Amino acid sequence: YWFVSIAMVFLNKYLLSGVSFTAPMFVTWFQCIVAVVFCYIGGLLNGVHPKIPSLPAFEYDLALAKQILPLSLVFLGMITFNNLCLQYVGVAFYNVGRSLTTVFNVLLSYLSLGERTSLQCLAMCGIIIAGFFLGVDQEDSDSGVSYLGVAFGVLASLCVALNSIYIKKILPLVNNDMWRLTLYNNLNAAILFIPAMVGFGEVNVVLSAPEIVTANYWGFLLAAGLFGIAIGIVTMWQIQVTSPLTHNISGTAKACAQTILALQISGETRSNMWWLSNGLVLGGSMGYTHFRRLEMLAAHQSASAPKA
C-alpha cells in the first residue's frame, strides 16, 4: 500500500510539473481511460479460470449512467482538483494541502444526513484545521506557497468528502458492486473530460508538446494510470487483512514517510513550526479515527446487547 500510494503521487507530480507542457485534464482523462480498459479486460476474463480474479462483464447502460452522473461529476472534480493541487504545490506540502477531508466529512454528514459528531471528534477537527492554517503560513515562509494550489487542495478535500457520501447513495444502483461503479464513474468522467479539454485548449497544447511523441512520456502516463487502479486494489486488500482502523493509521504513517522522502529527494529543509503543522494534521487525523472507532464500538455493543 505504501509503495503504490507514494509512487502514484510522485508519478503524477512528474506528469503535472516535470514536463514542458501543462495539461492536467489530459493526464486525468488518460488515467480514466486506463481504468475503463482495465475493467473491460477484467470483464473478458470473467470465468476463464477459477484462480484468475475476474470483474463484472463490461456493460454500459445509458439510463443507469445518467443516474450515476451526479457522482461522476463529483468524482471528476475530485481527481481534477487533486491533480491541480499536486501541480501547484510540492509533494512535501501535499498532505497538509489536502488535509481538510475529515473536516468536510463531518460538516457534510451533518448538513446532508443530520449526523451529529461528538465533542472529542470536533476537537480533533479543530486540531486539523489549526495544522492546515499553520502549514500554509509556514510553507509560505519557508519556500513560498501557491495559494491557487492551496485552493485546489481545499476543493479536492471537499470533493473527496462529497464522493464518499454520494457513493453510499449510488452503490445500491449497481448492486453494491464497486468495480461496476468504477467502470461507470471513469467512463462518464472520460466522456465529460473531452469537451473540457477542448474548451480549455489542452488538445492543442498536448498535440504540439515534444514529449507527446516519446515512449518515455507514454510509459510514465501508463504507469500512473495503472498505479491509480492498483491503489484501489491494495487499499481493499489492506482493509481485508487488517481493519479499517489499521488502514487509517497506515495511511497517516504513509503520509509522514512521503513528506520526509519528498524533502530528502529535493534536498530542502523546513522549520520546526512547519513540522509542527504536519504533526497537528496527522495527530488530529489519528485522534479522529480513534474516537470514531470508540463511538462505533459503543453503538455496536448497545445495538447487540440483549433487551430486558
CSV table of C-alpha atoms in Angstrom, one decimal:
chain,number,residue,atom,x,y,z
A,1,TYR,CA,0.0,0.0,0.0
A,2,TRP,CA,2.8,2.4,0.9
A,3,PHE,CA,4.8,1.7,-2.2
A,4,VAL,CA,1.8,2.1,-4.6
A,5,SER,CA,0.4,5.2,-2.9
A,6,ILE,CA,3.8,7.1,-2.7
A,7,ALA,CA,4.8,6.0,-6.3
A,8,MET,CA,1.5,7.2,-7.7
A,9,VAL,CA,1.9,10.7,-6.1
A,10,PHE,CA,5.5,11.1,-7.4
A,11,LEU,CA,4.4,9.8,-10.9
A,12,ASN,CA,1.6,12.3,-11.1
A,13,LYS,CA,3.8,15.1,-9.8
A,14,TYR,CA,6.3,14.4,-12.7
A,15,LEU,CA,3.5,14.3,-15.3
A,16,LEU,CA,1.9,17.6,-14.0
A,17,SER,CA,5.0,19.7,-13.4
A,18,GLY,CA,8.1,17.8,-14.6
A,19,VAL,CA,7.4,18.1,-18.4
A,20,SER,CA,7.5,21.1,-20.7
A,21,PHE,CA,3.7,21.5,-21.1
A,22,THR,CA,0.8,21.8,-18.7
A,23,ALA,CA,-2.2,19.6,-19.4
A,24,PRO,CA,-3.7,18.3,-16.0
A,25,MET,CA,-7.1,17.4,-17.6
A,26,PHE,CA,-5.4,15.3,-20.3
A,27,VAL,CA,-3.4,13.4,-17.7
A,28,THR,CA,-6.5,12.8,-15.6
A,29,TRP,CA,-8.5,11.8,-18.7
A,30,PHE,CA,-5.9,9.2,-19.8
A,31,GLN,CA,-6.0,7.7,-16.3
A,32,CYS,CA,-9.8,7.3,-16.6
A,33,ILE,CA,-9.3,5.6,-20.0
A,34,VAL,CA,-6.8,3.2,-18.4
A,35,ALA,CA,-9.3,2.3,-15.7
A,36,VAL,CA,-12.1,1.7,-18.3
A,37,VAL,CA,-9.8,-0.5,-20.4
A,38,PHE,CA,-8.8,-2.4,-17.2
A,39,CYS,CA,-12.4,-3.0,-16.3
A,40,TYR,CA,-13.1,-4.2,-19.9
A,41,ILE,CA,-10.2,-6.7,-19.9
A,42,GLY,CA,-11.2,-7.9,-16.4
A,43,GLY,CA,-14.7,-8.5,-17.7
A,44,LEU,CA,-13.4,-10.6,-20.6
A,45,LEU,CA,-11.5,-12.8,-18.1
A,46,ASN,CA,-14.7,-13.4,-16.1
A,47,GLY,CA,-15.0,-17.2,-15.6
A,48,VAL,CA,-11.8,-18.0,-17.7
A,49,HIS,CA,-10.1,-19.8,-14.8
A,50,PRO,CA,-11.1,-20.1,-11.1
A,51,LYS,CA,-7.7,-18.8,-9.9
A,52,ILE,CA,-7.8,-15.7,-12.1
A,53,PRO,CA,-9.6,-12.8,-10.4
A,54,SER,CA,-12.4,-11.5,-12.6
A,55,LEU,CA,-14.5,-8.4,-12.8
A,56,PRO,CA,-18.2,-8.0,-13.8
A,57,ALA,CA,-18.9,-8.3,-17.6
A,58,PHE,CA,-18.4,-4.9,-19.4
A,59,GLU,CA,-21.7,-3.1,-20.0
A,60,TYR,CA,-22.8,0.5,-20.2
A,61,ASP,CA,-26.5,1.2,-19.7
A,62,LEU,CA,-27.3,4.8,-20.6
A,63,ALA,CA,-30.2,5.1,-18.2
A,64,LEU,CA,-28.0,3.8,-15.3
A,65,ALA,CA,-25.2,6.1,-16.4
A,66,LYS,CA,-27.5,9.1,-16.1
A,67,GLN,CA,-28.4,8.1,-12.6
A,68,ILE,CA,-24.7,7.8,-11.6
A,69,LEU,CA,-23.9,11.1,-13.4
A,70,PRO,CA,-24.1,13.3,-10.1
A,71,LEU,CA,-21.5,11.0,-8.5
A,72,SER,CA,-19.4,11.1,-11.7
A,73,LEU,CA,-19.3,14.9,-11.6
A,74,VAL,CA,-18.1,14.9,-8.0
A,75,PHE,CA,-15.6,12.2,-9.0
A,76,LEU,CA,-14.4,14.3,-11.9
A,77,GLY,CA,-13.9,17.3,-9.6
A,78,MET,CA,-12.1,15.2,-7.0
A,79,ILE,CA,-9.5,13.8,-9.4
A,80,THR,CA,-9.1,17.1,-11.3
A,81,PHE,CA,-8.6,19.3,-8.2
A,82,ASN,CA,-6.4,16.6,-6.7
A,83,ASN,CA,-4.1,16.7,-9.7
A,84,LEU,CA,-4.2,20.5,-9.9
A,85,CYS,CA,-3.2,20.8,-6.3
A,86,LEU,CA,-0.3,18.5,-6.9
A,87,GLN,CA,0.7,20.5,-9.9
A,88,TYR,CA,1.0,23.8,-7.9
A,89,VAL,CA,2.3,22.5,-4.6
A,90,GLY,CA,5.3,20.3,-3.7
A,91,VAL,CA,4.9,16.7,-2.6
A,92,ALA,CA,6.1,17.6,0.9
A,93,PHE,CA,3.2,20.0,1.4
A,94,TYR,CA,0.7,17.9,-0.5
A,95,ASN,CA,-0.6,16.1,2.6
A,96,VAL,CA,-1.3,19.3,4.5
A,97,GLY,CA,-2.8,20.9,1.4
A,98,ARG,CA,-5.4,18.2,1.2
A,99,SER,CA,-5.9,17.7,5.0
A,100,LEU,CA,-9.4,19.1,5.3
A,101,THR,CA,-11.3,16.0,4.0
A,102,THR,CA,-12.1,14.8,7.6
A,103,VAL,CA,-13.5,18.3,8.4
A,104,PHE,CA,-15.7,18.4,5.3
A,105,ASN,CA,-16.9,14.8,6.1
A,106,VAL,CA,-18.2,15.9,9.4
A,107,LEU,CA,-19.8,19.1,8.0
A,108,LEU,CA,-21.4,17.4,5.1
A,109,SER,CA,-22.6,14.4,7.1
A,110,TYR,CA,-24.4,16.9,9.4
A,111,LEU,CA,-25.9,19.0,6.6
A,112,SER,CA,-27.0,16.1,4.3
A,113,LEU,CA,-27.6,13.3,6.7
A,114,GLY,CA,-28.2,15.1,10.0
A,115,GLU,CA,-25.4,13.1,11.7
A,116,ARG,CA,-24.1,14.7,14.8
A,117,THR,CA,-20.4,14.5,15.9
A,118,SER,CA,-19.0,14.1,19.4
A,119,LEU,CA,-17.1,16.9,21.1
A,120,GLN,CA,-13.9,14.7,21.0
A,121,CYS,CA,-14.1,14.3,17.2
A,122,LEU,CA,-14.9,18.0,16.8
A,123,ALA,CA,-11.8,18.8,18.9
A,124,MET,CA,-9.7,16.7,16.6
A,125,CYS,CA,-11.2,18.5,13.6
A,126,GLY,CA,-10.1,21.8,15.2
A,127,ILE,CA,-6.6,20.4,15.6
A,128,ILE,CA,-6.6,19.5,11.8
A,129,ILE,CA,-7.8,23.0,10.9
A,130,ALA,CA,-5.1,24.6,13.1
A,131,GLY,CA,-2.5,22.4,11.4
A,132,PHE,CA,-3.7,23.3,8.0
A,133,PHE,CA,-3.5,27.1,8.5
A,134,LEU,CA,-0.2,26.8,10.3
A,135,GLY,CA,1.1,24.7,7.5
A,136,VAL,CA,0.1,27.2,4.8
A,137,ASP,CA,1.7,30.0,6.8
A,138,GLN,CA,5.0,28.1,7.4
A,139,GLU,CA,5.2,26.8,3.8
A,140,ASP,CA,4.9,30.4,2.6
A,141,SER,CA,7.6,31.5,5.0
A,142,ASP,CA,10.0,28.6,4.2
A,143,SER,CA,9.8,28.2,0.4
A,144,GLY,CA,6.8,30.1,-0.8
A,145,VAL,CA,3.3,28.6,-1.3
A,146,SER,CA,1.0,28.7,-4.3
A,147,TYR,CA,-2.4,29.9,-2.9
A,148,LEU,CA,-4.0,28.6,-6.0
A,149,GLY,CA,-2.6,25.2,-5.2
A,150,VAL,CA,-3.9,25.5,-1.7
A,151,ALA,CA,-7.4,26.4,-3.0
A,152,PHE,CA,-7.3,23.4,-5.3
A,153,GLY,CA,-6.4,21.3,-2.3
A,154,VAL,CA,-9.4,22.6,-0.3
A,155,LEU,CA,-11.7,21.9,-3.3
A,156,ALA,CA,-10.2,18.4,-3.7
A,157,SER,CA,-10.8,17.7,0.0
A,158,LEU,CA,-14.4,18.9,-0.4
A,159,CYS,CA,-14.9,16.6,-3.4
A,160,VAL,CA,-13.4,13.6,-1.6
A,161,ALA,CA,-15.9,14.1,1.3
A,162,LEU,CA,-18.8,14.6,-1.2
A,163,ASN,CA,-17.7,11.5,-3.1
A,164,SER,CA,-17.9,9.3,-0.1
A,165,ILE,CA,-21.4,10.5,0.7
A,166,TYR,CA,-22.6,10.0,-2.9
A,167,ILE,CA,-21.1,6.5,-3.1
A,168,LYS,CA,-23.3,5.4,-0.2
A,169,LYS,CA,-26.3,6.7,-2.1
A,170,ILE,CA,-25.4,5.4,-5.6
A,171,LEU,CA,-23.8,2.0,-4.7
A,172,PRO,CA,-27.2,0.2,-4.4
A,173,LEU,CA,-27.9,1.1,-8.0
A,174,VAL,CA,-25.1,-1.2,-9.1
A,175,ASN,CA,-25.9,-4.0,-6.6
A,176,ASN,CA,-23.1,-2.7,-4.3
A,177,ASP,CA,-20.5,-3.7,-6.9
A,178,MET,CA,-17.6,-1.3,-6.5
A,179,TRP,CA,-15.9,-2.5,-9.8
A,180,ARG,CA,-19.1,-1.8,-11.8
A,181,LEU,CA,-19.3,1.6,-10.2
A,182,THR,CA,-15.6,2.2,-11.0
A,183,LEU,CA,-16.4,1.4,-14.7
A,184,TYR,CA,-19.4,3.8,-14.9
A,185,ASN,CA,-17.6,6.6,-12.9
A,186,ASN,CA,-14.5,6.5,-15.1
A,187,LEU,CA,-16.3,6.2,-18.4
A,188,ASN,CA,-18.7,9.0,-17.5
A,189,ALA,CA,-15.7,11.2,-16.4
A,190,ALA,CA,-13.7,10.3,-19.6
A,191,ILE,CA,-16.6,11.5,-21.8
A,192,LEU,CA,-17.1,14.7,-19.7
A,193,PHE,CA,-13.4,15.5,-19.9
A,194,ILE,CA,-13.4,15.7,-23.8
A,195,PRO,CA,-15.4,19.0,-24.1
A,196,ALA,CA,-13.5,20.3,-21.1
A,197,MET,CA,-10.1,19.6,-22.7
A,198,VAL,CA,-11.3,21.2,-26.0
A,199,GLY,CA,-12.7,24.2,-24.2
A,200,PHE,CA,-9.5,24.9,-22.2
A,201,GLY,CA,-7.3,24.4,-25.2
A,202,GLU,CA,-5.5,21.4,-23.8
A,203,VAL,CA,-5.9,19.4,-27.0
A,204,ASN,CA,-3.7,21.8,-29.0
A,205,VAL,CA,-1.2,22.0,-26.1
A,206,VAL,CA,-0.8,18.3,-26.0
A,207,LEU,CA,-0.6,17.8,-29.8
A,208,SER,CA,2.2,20.4,-30.0
A,209,ALA,CA,4.2,19.2,-27.0
A,210,PRO,CA,7.6,17.5,-27.8
A,211,GLU,CA,7.1,14.8,-25.2
A,212,ILE,CA,3.9,13.5,-26.7
A,213,VAL,CA,5.8,11.5,-29.3
A,214,THR,CA,8.2,9.9,-26.8
A,215,ALA,CA,7.9,6.4,-25.4
A,216,ASN,CA,9.2,7.7,-22.1
A,217,TYR,CA,6.3,10.1,-21.5
A,218,TRP,CA,3.7,7.5,-22.5
A,219,GLY,CA,5.4,5.0,-20.2
A,220,PHE,CA,5.0,7.3,-17.2
A,221,LEU,CA,1.5,8.1,-18.2
A,222,LEU,CA,0.5,4.5,-18.4
A,223,ALA,CA,2.3,3.7,-15.2
A,224,ALA,CA,0.4,6.4,-13.4
A,225,GLY,CA,-2.9,5.0,-14.7
A,226,LEU,CA,-2.1,1.5,-13.6
A,227,PHE,CA,-1.0,2.7,-10.2
A,228,GLY,CA,-4.3,4.6,-10.0
A,229,ILE,CA,-6.1,1.3,-10.3
A,230,ALA,CA,-3.6,-0.5,-8.1
A,231,ILE,CA,-4.2,1.9,-5.2
A,232,GLY,CA,-7.9,0.9,-5.0
A,233,ILE,CA,-7.0,-2.8,-5.0
A,234,VAL,CA,-4.2,-2.7,-2.4
A,235,THR,CA,-6.4,-0.5,-0.2
A,236,MET,CA,-9.2,-3.1,-0.2
A,237,TRP,CA,-6.5,-5.8,0.5
A,238,GLN,CA,-5.1,-3.9,3.4
A,239,ILE,CA,-8.5,-3.4,5.0
A,240,GLN,CA,-9.4,-7.1,4.4
A,241,VAL,CA,-6.2,-8.4,6.1
A,242,THR,CA,-6.1,-5.8,8.9
A,243,SER,CA,-9.0,-3.5,9.7
A,244,PRO,CA,-10.3,0.0,8.7
A,245,LEU,CA,-8.6,1.5,11.7
A,246,THR,CA,-5.3,-0.1,10.9
A,247,HIS,CA,-5.7,1.2,7.3
A,248,ASN,CA,-6.3,4.7,8.5
A,249,ILE,CA,-3.2,4.5,10.8
A,250,SER,CA,-1.2,3.1,7.9
A,251,GLY,CA,-2.3,6.0,5.7
A,252,THR,CA,-1.3,8.5,8.3
A,253,ALA,CA,2.1,6.9,8.7
A,254,LYS,CA,2.5,6.8,5.0
A,255,ALA,CA,1.8,10.5,4.7
A,256,CYS,CA,4.6,11.2,7.2
A,257,ALA,CA,7.0,8.9,5.2
A,258,GLN,CA,6.0,10.6,2.0
A,259,THR,CA,6.7,14.0,3.4
A,260,ILE,CA,10.2,13.0,4.6
A,261,LEU,CA,11.0,11.3,1.3
A,262,ALA,CA,10.0,14.3,-0.7
A,263,LEU,CA,12.2,16.6,1.3
A,264,GLN,CA,15.1,14.1,1.1
A,265,ILE,CA,14.8,13.9,-2.7
A,266,SER,CA,14.5,17.7,-3.2
A,267,GLY,CA,17.3,18.4,-0.6
A,268,GLU,CA,15.1,21.0,1.1
A,269,THR,CA,14.7,21.7,4.8
A,270,ARG,CA,11.8,23.0,6.8
A,271,SER,CA,11.4,24.9,10.1
A,272,ASN,CA,10.2,23.4,13.4
A,273,MET,CA,6.9,25.1,13.1
A,274,TRP,CA,6.4,23.6,9.7
A,275,TRP,CA,6.9,20.1,11.2
A,276,LEU,CA,4.5,21.0,14.0
A,277,SER,CA,1.8,21.8,11.4
A,278,ASN,CA,2.3,18.4,9.9
A,279,GLY,CA,2.2,16.8,13.4
A,280,LEU,CA,-1.1,18.6,14.1
A,281,VAL,CA,-2.7,17.4,10.9
A,282,LEU,CA,-1.5,13.8,11.3
A,283,GLY,CA,-2.2,13.7,15.1
A,284,GLY,CA,-5.7,15.2,14.6
A,285,SER,CA,-6.5,12.7,11.9
A,286,MET,CA,-5.4,9.8,14.0
A,287,GLY,CA,-7.3,11.1,17.0
A,288,TYR,CA,-10.4,11.5,15.0
A,289,THR,CA,-10.1,7.9,13.7
A,290,HIS,CA,-9.6,6.7,17.3
A,291,PHE,CA,-12.6,8.4,18.8
A,292,ARG,CA,-14.8,7.5,15.8
A,293,ARG,CA,-13.8,3.8,16.4
A,294,LEU,CA,-14.7,4.0,20.1
A,295,GLU,CA,-18.1,5.5,19.2
A,296,MET,CA,-18.9,2.9,16.6
A,297,LEU,CA,-17.8,0.1,19.0
A,298,ALA,CA,-20.1,1.5,21.7
A,299,ALA,CA,-23.0,1.8,19.2
A,300,HIS,CA,-22.5,-1.7,18.1
A,301,GLN,CA,-22.4,-3.1,21.6
A,302,SER,CA,-25.5,-1.1,22.5
A,303,ALA,CA,-27.4,-2.5,19.5
A,304,SER,CA,-26.3,-6.1,20.1
A,305,ALA,CA,-27.0,-6.0,23.9
A,306,PRO,CA,-29.9,-8.2,25.0
A,307,LYS,CA,-33.0,-6.2,25.8
A,308,ALA,CA,-34.7,-6.6,29.1
